[in-house]
């Protein structure tokens, strides 16, 4: 049973364009335990037990629409079914389940939480989906261990890294370096974020990546301003 998660704890809302430039170079949100490994170990241990008890896969980060959005884009762009795809911070592995059901055959998921990997493995087994590679691995310290992926997908992991109370800037820098190492030249990167605007993501991934497109996400209006609660961007790794 999939439990839809339509909203998560986001530390900042989308900003109107007049405020973006002044905020590009400062972190105007407070670090959180959502950025710590202890938090996710505890969370996935609880979800693992819940799955064992009642078969509930747990929270779907950003809701099912976030997965459908990426899958629609992949179908439209005719991403080959044998493309090497990496799910960064796989969590419960539900994205891998949906990718496999859509016909993709070369799938890898990583997470630094052992409970997450065990949960994802259990869910994939319950869905009768074989041949998905799962690794307990910290993306920030995986230099040389991941390479030659055609597509990397991040749905909330960069957000969590950005909330880590310790070494936030170092974490973001390591993330970009790890991503370059994991992708082939001209490989694609899909990121979904609720903490960063399009302009901020373009700045943070400006070294070694080119903007491809922004995927449409739900809009809201407040105080006469229009914004998005979630940003979804496609990048390409440059030579």
Tab-separated table of N, CA, C and O in Angstrom, residues 4-82:
chain	number	residue	atom	x	y	z
A	4	UNK	N	0.401	8.248	0.354
A	4	UNK	CA	0.776	9.476	-0.340
A	4	UNK	C	1.255	10.530	0.644
A	4	UNK	O	0.661	10.748	1.686
A	5	UNK	N	2.355	11.194	0.288
A	5	UNK	CA	2.866	12.292	1.102
A	5	UNK	C	2.851	13.540	0.246
A	5	UNK	O	3.717	13.772	-0.584
A	6	UNK	N	1.823	14.371	0.391
A	6	UNK	CA	1.658	15.528	-0.470
A	6	UNK	C	2.498	16.709	-0.043
A	6	UNK	O	2.731	17.620	-0.816
A	7	UNK	N	2.934	16.748	1.205
A	7	UNK	CA	3.763	17.863	1.650
A	7	UNK	C	4.723	17.366	2.708
A	7	UNK	O	4.440	16.433	3.428
A	8	UNK	N	5.904	17.985	2.760
A	8	UNK	CA	6.883	17.640	3.754
A	8	UNK	C	7.310	18.900	4.469
A	8	UNK	O	6.912	20.000	4.106
A	9	UNK	N	8.131	18.721	5.502
A	9	UNK	CA	8.597	19.881	6.246
A	9	UNK	C	9.636	20.613	5.423
A	9	UNK	O	10.800	20.238	5.360
A	10	UNK	N	9.231	21.674	4.738
A	10	UNK	CA	10.149	22.490	3.960
A	10	UNK	C	10.520	23.705	4.789
A	10	UNK	O	9.662	24.315	5.436
A	11	UNK	N	11.782	24.071	4.755
A	11	UNK	CA	12.235	25.131	5.628
A	11	UNK	C	12.101	26.507	5.008
A	11	UNK	O	12.360	27.502	5.657
A	12	UNK	N	11.729	26.580	3.736
A	12	UNK	CA	11.512	27.883	3.118
A	12	UNK	C	10.511	27.715	1.997
A	12	UNK	O	10.422	26.689	1.365
A	13	UNK	N	9.726	28.736	1.731
A	13	UNK	CA	8.801	28.701	0.620
A	13	UNK	C	9.461	29.237	-0.627
A	13	UNK	O	10.539	29.801	-0.585
A	14	UNK	N	8.828	29.093	-1.744
A	14	UNK	CA	9.302	29.693	-2.977
A	14	UNK	C	9.195	31.208	-2.863
A	14	UNK	O	8.246	31.751	-2.307
A	15	UNK	N	10.135	31.900	-3.427
A	15	UNK	CA	10.173	33.345	-3.342
A	15	UNK	C	9.820	33.950	-4.683
A	15	UNK	O	10.083	33.382	-5.723
A	16	UNK	N	9.260	35.175	-4.673
A	16	UNK	CA	9.027	35.862	-5.934
A	16	UNK	C	10.364	36.353	-6.459
A	16	UNK	O	11.346	36.502	-5.742
A	17	UNK	N	10.432	36.639	-7.795
A	17	UNK	CA	11.701	36.914	-8.447
A	17	UNK	C	12.400	38.136	-7.897
A	17	UNK	O	13.628	38.236	-7.942
A	18	UNK	N	11.670	39.106	-7.344
A	18	UNK	CA	12.300	40.315	-6.822
A	18	UNK	C	13.151	40.039	-5.601
A	18	UNK	O	14.001	40.851	-5.235
A	19	UNK	N	12.934	38.894	-4.917
A	19	UNK	CA	13.679	38.577	-3.711
A	19	UNK	C	14.803	37.561	-3.950
A	19	UNK	O	15.614	37.317	-3.059
A	20	UNK	N	14.841	36.980	-5.130
A	20	UNK	CA	15.756	35.866	-5.346
A	20	UNK	C	17.210	36.310	-5.293
A	20	UNK	O	18.032	35.706	-4.616
A	21	UNK	N	17.564	37.384	-6.020
A	21	UNK	CA	18.961	37.758	-6.122
A	21	UNK	C	19.583	38.032	-4.769
A	21	UNK	O	20.711	37.649	-4.505
A	22	UNK	N	18.827	38.717	-3.874
A	22	UNK	CA	19.410	39.063	-2.591
A	22	UNK	C	19.612	37.856	-1.705
A	22	UNK	O	20.343	37.909	-0.715
A	23	UNK	N	18.991	36.717	-2.038
A	23	UNK	CA	19.078	35.536	-1.186
A	23	UNK	C	19.937	34.416	-1.771
A	23	UNK	O	20.101	33.381	-1.146
A	24	UNK	N	20.486	34.611	-2.982
A	24	UNK	CA	21.226	33.530	-3.614
A	24	UNK	C	22.433	33.100	-2.799
A	24	UNK	O	22.805	31.939	-2.793
A	25	UNK	N	23.073	34.041	-2.110
A	25	UNK	CA	24.336	33.736	-1.459
A	25	UNK	C	24.229	33.573	0.037
A	25	UNK	O	25.218	33.585	0.742
A	26	UNK	N	23.002	33.416	0.573
A	26	UNK	CA	22.897	33.211	2.009
A	26	UNK	C	21.900	32.108	2.300
A	26	UNK	O	20.928	31.909	1.592
A	27	UNK	N	22.172	31.388	3.365
A	27	UNK	CA	21.257	30.352	3.810
A	27	UNK	C	20.293	30.993	4.793
A	27	UNK	O	20.666	31.275	5.922
A	28	UNK	N	19.045	31.213	4.374
A	28	UNK	CA	18.095	31.898	5.245
A	28	UNK	C	17.123	30.907	5.855
A	28	UNK	O	15.998	31.223	6.141
A	29	UNK	N	17.564	29.657	6.045
A	29	UNK	CA	16.774	28.688	6.780
A	29	UNK	C	17.660	28.056	7.844
A	29	UNK	O	18.878	28.076	7.763
A	30	UNK	N	17.026	27.510	8.845
A	30	UNK	CA	17.727	27.008	10.014
A	30	UNK	C	18.104	25.545	9.823
A	30	UNK	O	17.281	24.743	9.389
A	31	UNK	N	19.352	25.165	10.146
A	31	UNK	CA	19.721	23.743	10.099
A	31	UNK	C	18.765	22.907	10.938
A	31	UNK	O	18.190	23.382	11.913
A	32	UNK	N	18.616	21.649	10.561
A	32	UNK	CA	17.601	20.803	11.170
A	32	UNK	C	18.136	19.388	11.347
A	32	UNK	O	19.063	18.958	10.656
A	33	UNK	N	17.518	18.641	12.268
A	33	UNK	CA	17.897	17.242	12.410
A	33	UNK	C	17.498	16.416	11.192
A	33	UNK	O	17.930	15.275	11.038
A	34	UNK	N	16.682	16.996	10.293
A	34	UNK	CA	16.377	16.337	9.026
A	34	UNK	C	17.631	16.156	8.174
A	34	UNK	O	17.620	15.375	7.216
A	35	UNK	N	18.689	16.871	8.528
A	35	UNK	CA	19.936	16.733	7.799
A	35	UNK	C	20.928	15.785	8.433
A	35	UNK	O	22.075	15.710	7.990
A	36	UNK	N	20.504	15.033	9.434
A	36	UNK	CA	21.434	14.146	10.140
A	36	UNK	C	21.137	12.675	9.851
A	36	UNK	O	19.986	12.281	9.647
A	37	UNK	N	22.178	11.868	9.878
A	37	UNK	CA	22.022	10.431	9.646
A	37	UNK	C	21.208	9.776	10.755
A	37	UNK	O	20.408	8.859	10.489
A	38	UNK	N	21.393	10.230	11.990
A	38	UNK	CA	20.638	9.648	13.106
A	38	UNK	C	19.135	9.760	12.870
A	38	UNK	O	18.375	8.824	13.161
A	39	UNK	N	18.697	10.907	12.366
A	39	UNK	CA	17.269	11.114	12.113
A	39	UNK	C	16.754	10.068	11.119
A	39	UNK	O	15.714	9.431	11.346
A	40	UNK	N	17.494	9.885	10.016
A	40	UNK	CA	17.016	8.976	8.969
A	40	UNK	C	17.150	7.517	9.374
A	40	UNK	O	16.312	6.691	9.003
A	41	UNK	N	18.184	7.199	10.139
A	41	UNK	CA	18.281	5.830	10.662
A	41	UNK	C	17.060	5.489	11.504
A	41	UNK	O	16.452	4.409	11.360
A	42	UNK	N	16.691	6.409	12.389
A	42	UNK	CA	15.519	6.181	13.245
A	42	UNK	C	14.235	6.107	12.418
A	42	UNK	O	13.378	5.237	12.636
A	43	UNK	N	14.096	7.033	11.472
A	43	UNK	CA	12.873	7.083	10.661
A	43	UNK	C	12.700	5.804	9.853
A	43	UNK	O	11.605	5.217	9.807
A	44	UNK	N	13.760	5.347	9.200
A	44	UNK	CA	13.629	4.158	8.357
A	44	UNK	C	13.553	2.880	9.171
A	44	UNK	O	12.973	1.890	8.715
A	45	UNK	N	14.114	2.881	10.367
A	45	UNK	CA	13.937	1.717	11.229
A	45	UNK	C	12.466	1.570	11.607
A	45	UNK	O	11.921	0.453	11.625
A	46	UNK	N	11.804	2.703	11.891
A	46	UNK	CA	10.367	2.649	12.206
A	46	UNK	C	9.567	2.207	10.987
A	46	UNK	O	8.638	1.397	11.101
A	47	UNK	N	9.905	2.752	9.810
A	47	UNK	CA	9.163	2.387	8.607
A	47	UNK	C	9.401	0.925	8.231
A	47	UNK	O	8.491	0.259	7.726
A	48	UNK	N	10.611	0.445	8.468
A	48	UNK	CA	10.898	-0.967	8.204
A	48	UNK	C	10.026	-1.862	9.072
A	48	UNK	O	9.446	-2.845	8.587
A	49	UNK	N	9.899	-1.525	10.360
A	49	UNK	CA	9.064	-2.322	11.250
A	49	UNK	C	7.599	-2.242	10.841
A	49	UNK	O	6.884	-3.252	10.876
A	50	UNK	N	7.158	-1.046	10.436
A	50	UNK	CA	5.773	-0.885	9.990
A	50	UNK	C	5.502	-1.721	8.750
A	50	UNK	O	4.438	-2.350	8.623
A	51	UNK	N	6.463	-1.740	7.822
A	51	UNK	CA	6.291	-2.549	6.611
A	51	UNK	C	6.196	-4.032	6.968
A	51	UNK	O	5.367	-4.763	6.421
A	52	UNK	N	7.045	-4.470	7.892
A	52	UNK	CA	6.990	-5.865	8.318
A	52	UNK	C	5.664	-6.197	8.992
A	52	UNK	O	5.126	-7.295	8.826
A	53	UNK	N	5.107	-5.223	9.736
A	53	UNK	CA	3.866	-5.466	10.482
A	53	UNK	C	2.626	-5.427	9.598
A	53	UNK	O	1.765	-6.313	9.686
A	54	UNK	N	2.527	-4.396	8.750
A	54	UNK	CA	1.272	-4.198	8.009
A	54	UNK	C	1.455	-3.968	6.510
A	54	UNK	O	0.478	-3.747	5.789
A	55	UNK	N	2.696	-4.003	6.017
A	55	UNK	CA	2.911	-3.866	4.584
A	55	UNK	C	2.816	-2.455	4.053
A	55	UNK	O	2.729	-2.257	2.832
A	56	UNK	N	2.851	-1.445	4.929
A	56	UNK	CA	2.811	-0.043	4.501
A	56	UNK	C	4.229	0.392	4.153
A	56	UNK	O	5.138	0.295	4.983
A	57	UNK	N	4.441	0.897	2.926
A	57	UNK	CA	5.792	1.240	2.484
A	57	UNK	C	6.289	2.542	3.095
A	57	UNK	O	7.475	2.871	2.981
A	58	UNK	N	5.414	3.319	3.709
A	58	UNK	CA	5.846	4.557	4.346
A	58	UNK	C	5.657	5.776	3.464
A	58	UNK	O	4.924	5.753	2.480
A	59	UNK	N	6.369	6.827	3.827
A	59	UNK	CA	6.174	8.113	3.170
A	59	UNK	C	6.776	8.136	1.768
A	59	UNK	O	7.843	7.580	1.527
A	60	UNK	N	6.064	8.781	0.852
A	60	UNK	CA	6.567	9.008	-0.501
A	60	UNK	C	6.995	10.468	-0.560
A	60	UNK	O	6.166	11.371	-0.497
A	61	UNK	N	8.274	10.661	-0.624
A	61	UNK	CA	8.840	12.006	-0.538
A	61	UNK	C	8.279	12.896	-1.639
A	61	UNK	O	8.381	12.583	-2.815
A	62	UNK	N	7.656	14.004	-1.258
A	62	UNK	CA	6.999	14.961	-2.156
A	62	UNK	C	5.728	14.410	-2.807
A	62	UNK	O	5.151	15.056	-3.673
A	63	UNK	N	5.282	13.223	-2.445
A	63	UNK	CA	4.049	12.669	-2.999
A	63	UNK	C	4.272	11.908	-4.298
A	63	UNK	O	5.310	11.995	-4.943
A	64	UNK	N	3.262	11.145	-4.674
A	64	UNK	CA	3.356	10.341	-5.890
A	64	UNK	C	3.540	11.195	-7.135
A	64	UNK	O	4.176	10.762	-8.107
A	65	UNK	N	2.987	12.408	-7.127
A	65	UNK	CA	3.109	13.275	-8.301
A	65	UNK	C	4.564	13.568	-8.628
A	65	UNK	O	4.933	13.722	-9.795
A	66	UNK	N	5.420	13.635	-7.609
A	66	UNK	CA	6.835	13.917	-7.858
A	66	UNK	C	7.479	12.800	-8.670
A	66	UNK	O	8.346	13.049	-9.515
A	67	UNK	N	7.080	11.562	-8.417
A	67	UNK	CA	7.584	10.437	-9.210
A	67	UNK	C	6.981	10.458	-10.607
A	67	UNK	O	7.689	10.271	-11.603
A	68	UNK	N	5.686	10.692	-10.684
A	68	UNK	CA	5.011	10.710	-11.986
A	68	UNK	C	5.595	11.794	-12.895
A	68	UNK	O	5.734	11.587	-14.108
A	69	UNK	N	5.949	12.934	-12.311
A	69	UNK	CA	6.518	14.050	-13.071
A	69	UNK	C	7.814	13.618	-13.759
A	69	UNK	O	8.025	13.889	-14.951
A	70	UNK	N	8.677	12.950	-13.009
A	70	UNK	CA	9.949	12.492	-13.571
A	70	UNK	C	9.723	11.404	-14.612
A	70	UNK	O	10.337	11.414	-15.684
A	71	UNK	N	8.825	10.473	-14.324
A	71	UNK	CA	8.556	9.384	-15.269
A	71	UNK	C	7.962	9.914	-16.574
A	71	UNK	O	8.300	9.420	-17.661
A	72	UNK	N	7.090	10.910	-16.494
A	72	UNK	CA	6.523	11.504	-17.714
A	72	UNK	C	7.618	12.146	-18.553
A	72	UNK	O	7.626	12.022	-19.786
A	73	UNK	N	8.531	12.844	-17.884
A	73	UNK	CA	9.639	13.471	-18.607
A	73	UNK	C	10.516	12.405	-19.271
A	73	UNK	O	10.916	12.550	-20.443
A	74	UNK	N	10.821	11.335	-18.560
A	74	UNK	CA	11.659	10.269	-19.114
A	74	UNK	C	11.001	9.639	-20.333
A	74	UNK	O	11.671	9.333	-21.329
A	75	UNK	N	9.692	9.443	-20.264
A	75	UNK	CA	8.964	8.874	-21.409
A	75	UNK	C	8.995	9.829	-22.596
A	75	UNK	O	9.242	9.417	-23.735
A	76	UNK	N	8.767	11.114	-22.322
A	76	UNK	CA	8.757	12.115	-23.396
A	76	UNK	C	10.116	12.235	-24.060
A	76	UNK	O	10.219	12.383	-25.289
A	77	UNK	N	11.187	12.153	-23.231
A	77	UNK	CA	12.543	12.280	-23.773
A	77	UNK	C	13.091	10.969	-24.319
A	77	UNK	O	14.225	10.916	-24.789
A	78	UNK	N	12.274	9.905	-24.211
A	78	UNK	CA	12.665	8.582	-24.714
A	78	UNK	C	13.988	8.103	-24.095
A	78	UNK	O	14.893	7.639	-24.796
A	79	UNK	N	14.070	8.226	-22.772
A	79	UNK	CA	15.219	7.673	-22.072
A	79	UNK	C	15.226	6.168	-22.295
A	79	UNK	O	14.225	5.496	-22.011
A	80	UNK	N	16.298	5.584	-22.817
A	80	UNK	CA	16.306	4.140	-23.128
A	80	UNK	C	16.043	3.294	-21.894
A	80	UNK	O	16.476	3.622	-20.790
A	81	UNK	N	15.354	2.182	-22.085
A	81	UNK	CA	15.018	1.309	-20.960
A	81	UNK	C	16.259	0.691	-20.324
A	81	UNK	O	16.228	0.299	-19.163
A	82	UNK	N	17.357	0.610	-21.077
A	82	UNK	CA	18.587	0.042	-20.518
A	82	UNK	C	19.543	1.117	-20.002
A	82	UNK	O	20.702	0.810	-19.678
